[in-house]
mmCIF file of C-alpha atoms and ligand atoms in Angstrom:
data_model
loop_
_atom_site.group_PDB
_atom_site.id
_atom_site.type_symbol
_atom_site.label_atom_id
_atom_site.label_comp_id
_atom_site.label_asym_id
_atom_site.label_seq_id
_atom_site.Cartn_x
_atom_site.Cartn_y
_atom_site.Cartn_z
ATOM 1 C CA UNK A 1 -29.274 10.574 -0.254
ATOM 2 C CA UNK A 2 -29.670 7.571 -2.553
ATOM 3 C CA UNK A 3 -32.989 5.725 -2.381
ATOM 4 C CA UNK A 4 -33.123 2.288 -0.751
ATOM 5 C CA UNK A 5 -33.558 0.518 -4.113
ATOM 6 C CA UNK A 6 -30.364 1.875 -5.630
ATOM 7 C CA UNK A 7 -28.063 1.877 -2.615
ATOM 8 C CA UNK A 8 -24.881 -0.225 -2.987
ATOM 9 C CA UNK A 9 -25.414 -3.244 -0.767
ATOM 10 C CA UNK A 10 -23.095 -6.109 0.187
ATOM 11 C CA UNK A 11 -24.748 -9.297 1.421
ATOM 12 C CA UNK A 12 -22.294 -11.559 3.230
ATOM 13 C CA UNK A 13 -22.957 -15.216 4.000
ATOM 14 C CA UNK A 14 -20.795 -16.324 6.897
ATOM 15 C CA UNK A 15 -20.636 -18.582 9.925
ATOM 16 C CA UNK A 16 -19.461 -15.537 11.905
ATOM 17 C CA UNK A 17 -21.854 -12.628 11.221
ATOM 18 C CA UNK A 18 -20.522 -10.922 14.344
ATOM 19 C CA UNK A 19 -17.311 -10.173 12.378
ATOM 20 C CA UNK A 20 -19.321 -7.556 10.386
ATOM 21 C CA UNK A 21 -19.151 -4.594 10.000
ATOM 22 C CA UNK A 22 -15.996 -4.903 12.176
ATOM 23 C CA UNK A 23 -13.388 -2.536 10.745
ATOM 24 C CA UNK A 24 -15.919 -1.338 8.151
ATOM 25 C CA UNK A 25 -17.823 0.313 10.995
ATOM 26 C CA UNK A 26 -15.148 2.986 11.529
ATOM 27 C CA UNK A 27 -13.522 5.796 9.549
ATOM 28 C CA UNK A 28 -14.663 6.552 5.982
ATOM 29 C CA UNK A 29 -16.563 3.303 5.422
ATOM 30 C CA UNK A 30 -18.187 3.462 8.861
ATOM 31 C CA UNK A 31 -19.359 7.046 8.451
ATOM 32 C CA UNK A 32 -20.699 6.244 4.984
ATOM 33 C CA UNK A 33 -22.487 3.162 6.379
ATOM 34 C CA UNK A 34 -24.041 5.202 9.183
ATOM 35 C CA UNK A 35 -25.183 7.898 6.758
ATOM 36 C CA UNK A 36 -26.770 5.397 4.369
ATOM 37 C CA UNK A 37 -24.360 5.713 1.437
ATOM 38 C CA UNK A 38 -24.088 1.924 1.383
ATOM 39 C CA UNK A 39 -25.589 -1.029 3.242
ATOM 40 C CA UNK A 40 -24.309 -4.283 4.673
ATOM 41 C CA UNK A 41 -26.205 -7.434 5.527
ATOM 42 C CA UNK A 42 -24.342 -10.285 7.238
ATOM 43 C CA UNK A 43 -26.375 -13.513 7.176
ATOM 44 C CA UNK A 44 -25.588 -16.597 9.233
ATOM 45 C CA UNK A 45 -25.150 -19.689 7.031
ATOM 46 C CA UNK A 46 -26.049 -21.781 10.077
ATOM 47 C CA UNK A 47 -29.637 -20.465 9.901
ATOM 48 C CA UNK A 48 -30.044 -22.691 6.844
ATOM 49 C CA UNK A 49 -28.987 -25.888 8.643
ATOM 50 C CA UNK A 50 -31.784 -28.414 8.920
ATOM 51 C CA UNK A 51 -30.746 -30.880 11.634
ATOM 52 C CA UNK A 52 -31.166 -30.343 15.349
ATOM 53 C CA UNK A 53 -27.423 -29.774 15.831
ATOM 54 C CA UNK A 54 -27.533 -27.013 13.165
ATOM 55 C CA UNK A 55 -24.572 -28.666 11.445
ATOM 56 C CA UNK A 56 -23.103 -26.982 8.390
ATOM 57 C CA UNK A 57 -20.074 -29.150 7.585
ATOM 58 C CA UNK A 58 -19.107 -32.758 7.073
ATOM 59 C CA UNK A 59 -16.031 -34.862 6.359
ATOM 60 C CA UNK A 60 -14.486 -34.687 2.865
ATOM 61 C CA UNK A 61 -15.599 -37.334 0.398
ATOM 62 C CA UNK A 62 -12.577 -39.502 -0.402
ATOM 63 C CA UNK A 63 -11.058 -38.895 3.042
ATOM 64 C CA UNK A 64 -8.448 -36.456 4.233
ATOM 65 C CA UNK A 65 -8.191 -33.923 7.018
ATOM 66 C CA UNK A 66 -10.678 -31.239 8.012
ATOM 67 C CA UNK A 67 -14.293 -30.586 7.145
ATOM 68 C CA UNK A 68 -16.144 -29.171 4.140
ATOM 69 C CA UNK A 69 -19.109 -26.750 4.052
ATOM 70 C CA UNK A 70 -22.136 -28.749 2.913
ATOM 71 C CA UNK A 71 -23.591 -27.985 -0.509
ATOM 72 C CA UNK A 72 -27.235 -28.286 0.603
ATOM 73 C CA UNK A 73 -26.863 -25.928 3.580
ATOM 74 C CA UNK A 74 -24.865 -23.311 1.667
ATOM 75 C CA UNK A 75 -27.163 -23.466 -1.381
ATOM 76 C CA UNK A 76 -30.173 -22.941 0.910
ATOM 77 C CA UNK A 77 -28.403 -19.945 2.513
ATOM 78 C CA UNK A 78 -27.729 -18.415 -0.926
ATOM 79 C CA UNK A 79 -31.316 -19.032 -2.061
ATOM 80 C CA UNK A 80 -32.683 -17.491 1.150
ATOM 81 C CA UNK A 81 -30.531 -14.371 0.611
ATOM 82 C CA UNK A 82 -31.775 -14.151 -2.976
ATOM 83 C CA UNK A 83 -35.386 -14.439 -1.825
ATOM 84 C CA UNK A 84 -35.236 -11.271 0.310
ATOM 85 C CA UNK A 85 -37.893 -8.990 -1.266
ATOM 86 C CA UNK A 86 -35.715 -5.920 -1.967
ATOM 87 C CA UNK A 87 -32.638 -7.902 -3.035
ATOM 88 C CA UNK A 88 -30.916 -6.962 -6.293
ATOM 89 C CA UNK A 89 -31.531 -9.493 -9.060
ATOM 90 C CA UNK A 90 -28.553 -10.892 -10.998
ATOM 91 C CA UNK A 91 -25.958 -9.375 -8.684
ATOM 92 C CA UNK A 92 -22.443 -10.840 -8.735
ATOM 93 C CA UNK A 93 -22.156 -13.890 -6.491
ATOM 94 C CA UNK A 94 -18.651 -14.169 -5.143
ATOM 95 C CA UNK A 95 -16.945 -16.909 -3.156
ATOM 96 C CA UNK A 96 -13.831 -15.791 -1.321
ATOM 97 C CA UNK A 97 -11.298 -18.501 -2.137
ATOM 98 C CA UNK A 98 -7.515 -18.873 -2.411
ATOM 99 C CA UNK A 99 -8.204 -20.741 -5.662
ATOM 100 C CA UNK A 100 -9.973 -17.755 -7.176
ATOM 101 C CA UNK A 101 -8.850 -15.149 -9.657
ATOM 102 C CA UNK A 102 -6.737 -12.569 -7.781
ATOM 103 C CA UNK A 103 -8.740 -9.437 -6.946
ATOM 104 C CA UNK A 104 -7.636 -6.402 -8.962
ATOM 105 C CA UNK A 105 -8.484 -2.713 -8.823
ATOM 106 C CA UNK A 106 -10.287 -3.017 -12.152
ATOM 107 C CA UNK A 107 -12.570 -5.770 -10.779
ATOM 108 C CA UNK A 108 -13.099 -3.654 -7.641
ATOM 109 C CA UNK A 109 -14.131 -0.719 -9.864
ATOM 110 C CA UNK A 110 -16.613 -2.925 -11.724
ATOM 111 C CA UNK A 111 -18.087 -4.215 -8.468
ATOM 112 C CA UNK A 112 -18.299 -0.692 -7.031
ATOM 113 C CA UNK A 113 -20.087 0.505 -10.170
ATOM 114 C CA UNK A 114 -22.821 -2.132 -9.728
ATOM 115 C CA UNK A 115 -25.400 -2.434 -6.974
ATOM 116 C CA UNK A 116 -23.234 -4.652 -4.753
ATOM 117 C CA UNK A 117 -22.363 -8.343 -4.561
ATOM 118 C CA UNK A 118 -23.424 -11.347 -2.555
ATOM 119 C CA UNK A 119 -20.275 -12.725 -0.916
ATOM 120 C CA UNK A 120 -19.864 -16.242 0.447
ATOM 121 C CA UNK A 121 -17.192 -16.733 3.115
ATOM 122 C CA UNK A 122 -15.760 -20.233 3.198
ATOM 123 C CA UNK A 123 -14.433 -21.945 6.316
ATOM 124 C CA UNK A 124 -12.802 -25.286 7.129
ATOM 125 C CA UNK A 125 -11.266 -26.942 4.036
ATOM 126 C CA UNK A 126 -13.612 -24.946 1.824
ATOM 127 C CA UNK A 127 -16.940 -25.403 0.092
ATOM 128 C CA UNK A 128 -18.518 -28.391 -1.675
ATOM 129 C CA UNK A 129 -17.726 -27.977 -5.390
ATOM 130 C CA UNK A 130 -21.338 -28.646 -6.417
ATOM 131 C CA UNK A 131 -22.602 -25.444 -4.839
ATOM 132 C CA UNK A 132 -19.843 -23.444 -6.563
ATOM 133 C CA UNK A 133 -21.037 -24.831 -9.893
ATOM 134 C CA UNK A 134 -24.761 -24.936 -9.090
ATOM 135 C CA UNK A 135 -24.978 -21.339 -7.858
ATOM 136 C CA UNK A 136 -22.419 -19.981 -10.378
ATOM 137 C CA UNK A 137 -20.104 -18.599 -7.708
ATOM 138 C CA UNK A 138 -17.178 -16.499 -8.953
ATOM 139 C CA UNK A 139 -14.132 -17.467 -6.890
ATOM 140 C CA UNK A 140 -12.097 -14.435 -5.803
ATOM 141 C CA UNK A 141 -8.738 -14.532 -4.042
ATOM 142 C CA UNK A 142 -7.109 -11.670 -2.153
ATOM 143 C CA UNK A 143 -3.620 -13.156 -2.469
ATOM 144 C CA UNK A 144 -1.491 -16.260 -2.621
ATOM 145 C CA UNK A 145 -1.758 -17.238 1.025
ATOM 146 C CA UNK A 146 -4.350 -19.116 3.060
ATOM 147 C CA UNK A 147 -6.606 -17.391 5.596
ATOM 148 C CA UNK A 148 -8.678 -19.317 8.139
ATOM 149 C CA UNK A 149 -11.897 -18.064 6.622
ATOM 150 C CA UNK A 150 -13.332 -15.832 3.928
ATOM 151 C CA UNK A 151 -14.471 -13.067 6.299
ATOM 152 C CA UNK A 152 -11.244 -11.037 6.326
ATOM 153 C CA UNK A 153 -11.038 -11.404 2.549
ATOM 154 C CA UNK A 154 -14.655 -10.197 2.223
ATOM 155 C CA UNK A 155 -13.924 -7.207 4.485
ATOM 156 C CA UNK A 156 -10.956 -6.295 2.277
ATOM 157 C CA UNK A 157 -13.033 -6.562 -0.902
ATOM 158 C CA UNK A 158 -15.930 -4.521 0.509
ATOM 159 C CA UNK A 159 -13.559 -1.838 1.835
ATOM 160 C CA UNK A 160 -11.909 -1.493 -1.570
ATOM 161 C CA UNK A 161 -15.350 -1.071 -3.213
ATOM 162 C CA UNK A 162 -16.935 1.222 -0.631
ATOM 163 C CA UNK A 163 -14.185 3.861 -0.782
ATOM 164 C CA UNK A 164 -14.961 4.262 -4.509
ATOM 165 C CA UNK A 165 -18.688 4.860 -3.999
ATOM 166 C CA UNK A 166 -19.885 8.390 -4.757
ATOM 167 C CA UNK A 167 -19.654 10.620 -1.701
ATOM 168 C CA UNK A 168 -17.531 8.267 0.430
ATOM 169 C CA UNK A 169 -14.062 9.750 -0.072
ATOM 170 C CA UNK A 170 -15.279 13.300 -0.477
ATOM 171 C CA UNK A 171 -13.914 15.958 -2.792
ATOM 172 C CA UNK A 172 -10.363 15.979 -1.428
ATOM 173 C CA UNK A 173 -9.454 12.430 -2.366
ATOM 174 C CA UNK A 174 -10.294 10.422 -5.419
ATOM 175 C CA UNK A 175 -9.643 6.918 -6.697
ATOM 176 C CA UNK A 176 -8.567 8.223 -10.104
ATOM 177 C CA UNK A 177 -4.963 9.032 -9.167
ATOM 178 C CA UNK A 178 -4.073 5.994 -7.077
ATOM 179 C CA UNK A 179 -1.993 2.859 -7.404
ATOM 180 C CA UNK A 180 -3.329 0.542 -10.150
ATOM 181 C CA UNK A 181 -5.764 3.151 -11.566
ATOM 182 C CA UNK A 182 -3.514 3.569 -14.615
ATOM 183 C CA UNK A 183 -1.760 0.201 -14.357
ATOM 184 C CA UNK A 184 1.015 1.856 -12.323
ATOM 185 C CA UNK A 185 1.914 2.076 -8.638
ATOM 186 C CA UNK A 186 1.474 5.502 -7.101
ATOM 187 C CA UNK A 187 4.344 8.020 -6.995
ATOM 188 C CA UNK A 188 5.967 8.788 -3.583
ATOM 189 C CA UNK A 189 4.130 11.192 -1.287
ATOM 190 C CA UNK A 190 5.619 13.828 1.039
ATOM 191 C CA UNK A 191 4.308 16.339 3.572
ATOM 192 C CA UNK A 192 5.719 18.501 6.367
ATOM 193 C CA UNK A 193 8.261 18.877 7.813
ATOM 194 C CA UNK A 194 10.182 20.161 4.808
ATOM 195 C CA UNK A 195 13.252 18.283 6.040
ATOM 196 C CA UNK A 196 13.096 14.989 7.946
ATOM 197 C CA UNK A 197 16.241 13.313 9.348
ATOM 198 C CA UNK A 198 18.377 15.079 6.774
ATOM 199 C CA UNK A 199 16.068 14.222 3.851
ATOM 200 C CA UNK A 200 14.425 17.197 2.126
ATOM 201 C CA UNK A 201 11.213 17.028 0.120
ATOM 202 C CA UNK A 202 12.182 16.841 -3.600
ATOM 203 C CA UNK A 203 12.530 20.459 -4.711
ATOM 204 C CA UNK A 204 10.295 20.075 -7.734
ATOM 205 C CA UNK A 205 7.282 19.400 -5.485
ATOM 206 C CA UNK A 206 7.764 22.829 -3.888
ATOM 207 C CA UNK A 207 8.238 24.628 -7.209
ATOM 208 C CA UNK A 208 4.562 25.383 -7.814
ATOM 209 C CA UNK A 209 5.010 24.301 -11.436
ATOM 210 C CA UNK A 210 2.078 21.903 -11.901
ATOM 211 C CA UNK A 211 3.237 20.557 -15.257
ATOM 212 C CA UNK A 212 6.685 19.717 -13.907
ATOM 213 C CA UNK A 213 5.191 18.138 -10.777
ATOM 214 C CA UNK A 214 2.901 15.992 -12.925
ATOM 215 C CA UNK A 215 5.809 14.896 -15.152
ATOM 216 C CA UNK A 216 7.954 14.065 -12.095
ATOM 217 C CA UNK A 217 5.132 12.020 -10.551
ATOM 218 C CA UNK A 218 4.560 10.112 -13.778
ATOM 219 C CA UNK A 219 8.276 9.302 -14.080
ATOM 220 C CA UNK A 220 8.450 8.201 -10.434
ATOM 221 C CA UNK A 221 5.333 6.035 -10.805
ATOM 222 C CA UNK A 222 6.860 4.345 -13.836
ATOM 223 C CA UNK A 223 10.236 3.802 -12.136
ATOM 224 C CA UNK A 224 8.582 2.382 -9.000
ATOM 225 C CA UNK A 225 6.373 0.047 -10.985
ATOM 226 C CA UNK A 226 9.315 -1.174 -13.072
ATOM 227 C CA UNK A 227 11.374 -1.858 -9.925
ATOM 228 C CA UNK A 228 8.712 -3.257 -7.577
ATOM 229 C CA UNK A 229 6.173 -4.862 -9.881
ATOM 230 C CA UNK A 230 7.784 -6.040 -13.110
ATOM 231 C CA UNK A 231 4.601 -8.055 -13.787
ATOM 232 C CA UNK A 232 2.479 -4.863 -13.897
ATOM 233 C CA UNK A 233 5.157 -3.023 -15.846
ATOM 234 C CA UNK A 234 5.224 -5.729 -18.503
ATOM 235 C CA UNK A 235 1.445 -5.359 -18.978
ATOM 236 C CA UNK A 236 1.772 -1.570 -19.205
ATOM 237 C CA UNK A 237 4.571 -1.766 -21.768
ATOM 238 C CA UNK A 238 2.606 -4.295 -23.771
ATOM 239 C CA UNK A 239 -0.448 -1.999 -23.807
ATOM 240 C CA UNK A 240 1.667 0.902 -25.108
ATOM 241 C CA UNK A 241 3.279 -1.212 -27.847
ATOM 242 C CA UNK A 242 1.652 -0.599 -31.247
ATOM 243 C CA UNK A 243 -0.069 -3.739 -32.513
ATOM 244 C CA UNK A 244 1.928 -5.416 -35.255
ATOM 245 C CA UNK A 245 0.308 -7.518 -37.961
ATOM 246 C CA UNK A 246 1.968 -10.644 -36.481
ATOM 247 C CA UNK A 247 0.128 -10.139 -33.132
ATOM 248 C CA UNK A 248 -2.863 -12.002 -34.539
HETATM 249 N N1 LIG B 1 -8.370 -25.869 1.758
HETATM 250 C C1 LIG B 1 -8.423 -24.618 1.070
HETATM 251 C C2 LIG B 1 -7.322 -24.568 0.019
HETATM 252 O O1 LIG B 1 -6.275 -25.162 0.230
HETATM 253 O O2 LIG B 1 -7.509 -23.883 -1.022
HETATM 254 C C3 LIG B 1 -8.262 -23.472 2.056
HETATM 255 C C4 LIG B 1 -9.453 -23.245 2.906
HETATM 256 S S1 LIG B 1 -9.288 -21.852 3.978
HETATM 257 C C5 LIG B 1 -8.615 -22.569 5.415
HETATM 258 C C6 LIG B 1 -10.934 -21.504 4.445
HETATM 259 C C7 LIG B 1 -11.614 -20.399 3.689
HETATM 260 O O3 LIG B 1 -10.889 -19.189 3.838
HETATM 261 C C8 LIG B 1 -11.728 -20.571 2.197
HETATM 262 O O4 LIG B 1 -12.809 -21.405 1.841
HETATM 263 C C9 LIG B 1 -11.929 -19.140 1.730
HETATM 264 O O5 LIG B 1 -13.277 -18.737 1.852
HETATM 265 C C10 LIG B 1 -11.094 -18.352 2.723
HETATM 266 N N2 LIG B 1 -9.778 -17.963 2.187
HETATM 267 C C11 LIG B 1 -8.581 -18.448 2.566
HETATM 268 N N3 LIG B 1 -7.577 -17.869 1.914
HETATM 269 C C12 LIG B 1 -8.132 -16.965 1.079
HETATM 270 C C13 LIG B 1 -7.605 -16.063 0.113
HETATM 271 N N4 LIG B 1 -6.308 -15.980 -0.117
HETATM 272 N N5 LIG B 1 -8.476 -15.283 -0.571
HETATM 273 C C14 LIG B 1 -9.801 -15.376 -0.363
HETATM 274 N N6 LIG B 1 -10.357 -16.224 0.544
HETATM 275 C C15 LIG B 1 -9.546 -17.013 1.250
#
């Protein structure tokens, strides 16, 4: 087992620590958590409130609907998490945010290869801009839609990282051959029965010819990506294109 100092650890700052580990407590991630392959600390932002009502939010400057998470309370919560004796220095500090850069598999791989991030979950209308700047928070989005809070986004990000940690998926599965790992969506998968509602498994997959299977899968992955994600396909094609002298 990995020692406590080097274990991948996610620290989550939230107003709802009871939402963690939630779905990360079951299946692969849950077993790995229980066996110490990774660690999770959910800290209540409200513990850093200073008034007797333990308030964490206030009305937006300039008016408008809703409330905003206060800079002083959130900054104190981040500083308190950073002051924990065994905490990793200089770890990525993420803020889940619909304004952030969309999360990609390559960013997930980078985060999984480190010692684990600190993740701030916003609520209400969001977070005071001064704490984003003052604590150098990297805004990360999980898609172009608005959730009620950052917790579900944080769970998604942690899940994507944890399954890549050594020992979590086991020998049978690996992240190397999945959607996005090569800039492509994954090829179609089949299993028994050999025929389902009149549809057989493509014959080539039953041929035992590994080279032909690999070529078929590559062609299918390319066709699927071209049809379903022209944005990804354009990047892939661009990467393959030899650099011309006019490219700069
Ligand atoms: N007023 C904000 C806006 O329009 O951008 C939305 C705030 S949302 C109701 C509350 C919190 O949910 C955000 O601060 C963020 O932490 C989280 N959140 C919402 N959508 C998200 C997304 N697509 N990705 C990551 N986090 C999200």
